[in-house]
């Protein structure tokens, strides 16, 4: 089974609302990666977090790595229809992916 | 640079047959990983090859095998196909330099349907 747990499994929001997906690991992670997969597409790398407590931003996306390096989150501010897709976290050292959070956005 | 390519893109097989999928990594990338993606199980790691050697292996039966050639191209083989093998098979390449894990670049996948 997967060692990286991700919630929620699905999230449906109205355009303009915020969205957050959470990733939790049972073990301390060296680093964590986030990917986005559009419907019908393949996973595309978004970012990698390495340091404890690290926060990185990409426009409306904010990525955080927990102090204990056991959890991470991706927050999207003011979602747009282009944000639709499934967001995965991944432990690249163990080649494990979270189950993903599928985001749908209602215009 | 050209991206990761996978062939074929779609494949229909019947139970008991075998199948070979191919992946060409980004030029200069020496690591190729394979994943199985299904709606129920998500992205499951199959194996990773680096410089023609299997470096990591997921929890899949021996019917799933792979290899990597000297030009880094990789193939995976599934023998004695079962209905449950129907999935999107994704290949990802990375530079796999030492130290911090590298970004994985995924190919478009091969959609395998087993009837």
XYZ file of C-alpha atoms in Angstrom:
222
model
C 0.000 0.000 0.000
C 0.957 3.618 -0.328
C 3.022 5.159 2.429
C 2.109 8.669 1.425
C -1.473 9.509 2.282
C -3.223 12.304 0.473
C -6.557 13.965 1.227
C -9.122 14.787 0.100
C -9.643 12.373 -2.758
C -11.949 14.787 -4.563
C -12.633 18.485 -4.279
C -15.210 20.430 -6.223
C -15.063 24.212 -5.939
C -16.671 27.252 -7.461
C -14.310 29.295 -9.568
C -12.650 31.864 -7.353
C -12.709 29.718 -4.227
C -9.547 28.423 -2.623
C -8.380 24.811 -2.671
C -6.010 22.827 -0.477
C -4.714 19.283 -0.671
C -2.746 17.617 2.102
C -0.108 14.947 2.077
C 1.012 12.923 5.098
C 3.774 10.409 5.458
C 4.280 7.835 8.188
C 8.012 8.394 7.959
C 10.206 11.460 7.705
C 10.743 12.495 4.122
C 14.013 13.746 2.715
C 12.077 15.813 0.228
C 8.706 15.845 -1.437
C 7.538 16.582 -4.938
C 4.208 17.759 -6.322
C 2.791 16.919 -9.733
C -0.314 17.919 -11.666
C -2.104 15.701 -14.135
C -4.688 17.279 -16.396
C -7.612 15.099 -17.523
C -6.356 12.796 -20.252
C -2.784 13.921 -19.704
C 0.270 12.770 -17.844
C 1.757 13.983 -14.551
C 3.765 17.167 -14.840
C 6.263 18.236 -12.207
C 5.298 21.330 -10.236
C 7.825 21.701 -7.444
C 10.159 20.018 -4.999
C 10.455 20.912 -1.315
C 13.558 19.979 0.617
C 13.903 21.989 3.796
C 11.920 21.660 6.994
C 9.192 24.309 7.121
C 9.877 25.365 3.547
C 7.272 27.453 1.761
C 7.375 28.055 -1.969
C 5.018 30.005 -4.167
C 4.197 29.773 -7.832
C 1.723 32.536 -8.676
C -1.517 31.388 -7.010
C -0.028 28.106 -5.770
C 1.584 27.858 -2.332
C 3.478 24.742 -1.299
C 4.475 23.972 2.279
C 6.672 21.314 3.842
C 6.029 20.582 7.497
C 8.535 21.222 10.231
C 8.859 17.507 10.908
C 9.080 16.789 7.172
C 6.199 14.359 7.450
C 3.516 16.429 5.817
C 3.032 18.846 3.002
C 0.279 20.894 1.471
C -0.599 22.597 -1.759
C -2.901 25.597 -1.590
C -4.416 27.298 -4.619
C -5.832 30.762 -4.154
C -8.810 31.860 -6.238
C -9.081 28.768 -8.399
C -9.557 29.036 -12.129
C -10.887 26.512 -14.618
C -7.326 25.974 -15.786
C -6.511 24.510 -12.359
C -8.670 21.464 -13.078
C -6.786 18.205 -12.730
C -5.393 15.762 -10.229
C -2.654 16.891 -7.884
C -0.211 14.313 -6.591
C 2.416 14.474 -3.927
C 5.332 12.084 -4.217
C 8.186 10.760 -2.155
C 10.814 10.659 -4.890
C 13.274 8.626 -2.857
C 10.820 5.788 -2.475
C 9.082 6.364 -5.811
C 5.751 6.546 -3.969
C 2.895 8.754 -5.046
C -0.079 9.828 -3.018
C -3.480 8.787 -4.308
C -4.016 12.290 -5.646
C -6.686 14.922 -5.164
C -8.929 15.454 -8.126
C -9.953 19.087 -8.423
C -12.936 20.189 -10.458
C -13.858 23.840 -10.835
C -17.299 25.114 -11.655
C -17.202 28.310 -13.724
C 14.921 18.730 -26.124
C 12.297 16.263 -27.170
C 10.161 14.891 -24.382
C 9.672 11.339 -23.241
C 8.046 9.212 -25.907
C 6.142 5.999 -25.441
C 4.953 3.512 -27.990
C 2.424 2.335 -28.698
C -0.070 4.830 -27.298
C -2.944 2.365 -27.275
C -3.015 -1.386 -27.156
C -5.728 -4.008 -26.936
C -4.810 -7.532 -25.925
C -6.616 -10.606 -24.699
C -6.063 -12.505 -21.495
C -3.059 -14.781 -21.552
C -1.171 -12.801 -24.164
C 1.983 -10.876 -23.497
C 2.813 -7.278 -24.325
C 5.916 -5.145 -24.696
C 5.841 -1.395 -24.191
C 8.613 0.956 -25.171
C 9.895 4.197 -23.709
C 12.480 6.633 -25.036
C 13.708 9.034 -22.349
C 14.755 12.613 -22.747
C 18.199 12.828 -24.296
C 20.844 12.666 -21.582
C 18.556 11.099 -18.985
C 19.878 7.818 -17.698
C 17.045 6.824 -15.401
C 13.752 5.418 -16.589
C 10.929 4.500 -14.251
C 7.682 2.752 -15.022
C 4.330 3.284 -13.344
C 0.931 1.711 -13.610
C -2.012 4.055 -13.238
C -5.517 2.819 -12.587
C -8.570 4.631 -11.210
C -8.656 2.386 -8.173
C -4.976 2.148 -7.269
C -3.601 5.436 -8.492
C 0.026 5.672 -9.573
C 1.890 2.527 -8.633
C 5.641 2.258 -9.084
C 6.772 -0.745 -11.107
C 10.539 -0.405 -11.438
C 13.384 1.938 -12.183
C 16.320 1.350 -14.481
C 19.539 3.278 -14.405
C 22.449 2.589 -16.731
C 20.894 -0.709 -17.820
C 20.490 -1.969 -14.252
C 17.279 -2.282 -12.286
C 17.772 -0.022 -9.312
C 14.377 -0.089 -7.629
C 11.392 -2.361 -7.823
C 7.811 -1.983 -6.721
C 5.461 -4.612 -5.444
C 4.319 -6.255 -8.649
C 4.351 -9.932 -9.649
C 7.116 -11.417 -11.748
C 4.900 -11.214 -14.830
C 6.007 -7.598 -15.013
C 9.564 -7.186 -16.185
C 11.673 -4.584 -17.836
C 15.017 -3.786 -19.281
C 17.058 -0.834 -20.370
C 19.358 -0.579 -23.330
C 22.699 1.166 -23.639
C 21.014 4.189 -25.244
C 18.758 4.463 -22.128
C 15.659 3.388 -24.002
C 13.581 1.028 -21.929
C 11.006 -1.647 -22.469
C 8.604 -3.272 -20.104
C 6.985 -6.613 -20.663
C 3.884 -8.084 -19.148
C 3.353 -11.774 -19.659
C 0.189 -13.819 -19.248
C -2.037 -10.753 -19.240
C -4.925 -10.547 -16.811
C -8.008 -8.332 -16.949
C -6.646 -6.376 -14.005
C -3.612 -5.346 -16.010
C -5.754 -2.916 -17.958
C -4.262 0.450 -17.108
C -2.323 3.444 -18.279
C 1.373 2.616 -18.187
C 3.531 5.651 -17.707
C 7.219 5.967 -18.218
C 9.237 8.733 -16.601
C 12.820 9.753 -17.146
C 15.186 11.743 -14.989
C 18.838 12.614 -14.843
C 19.148 10.836 -11.493
C 22.212 12.744 -10.427
C 23.503 12.120 -6.931
C 22.084 14.054 -4.007
C 18.615 15.558 -4.144
C 16.047 13.591 -6.119
C 15.556 14.725 -9.640
C 12.436 15.815 -11.397
C 10.704 13.047 -13.264
C 9.448 13.814 -16.742
C 6.551 11.650 -17.745
C 5.661 10.391 -21.162
C 2.102 10.383 -22.506
C 1.606 6.759 -21.494
C 0.406 3.596 -23.149
C -3.233 2.757 -22.586
C -3.460 -1.046 -22.324
C -6.824 -2.758 -22.462
C -7.034 -6.459 -21.719
C -10.150 -8.219 -22.940
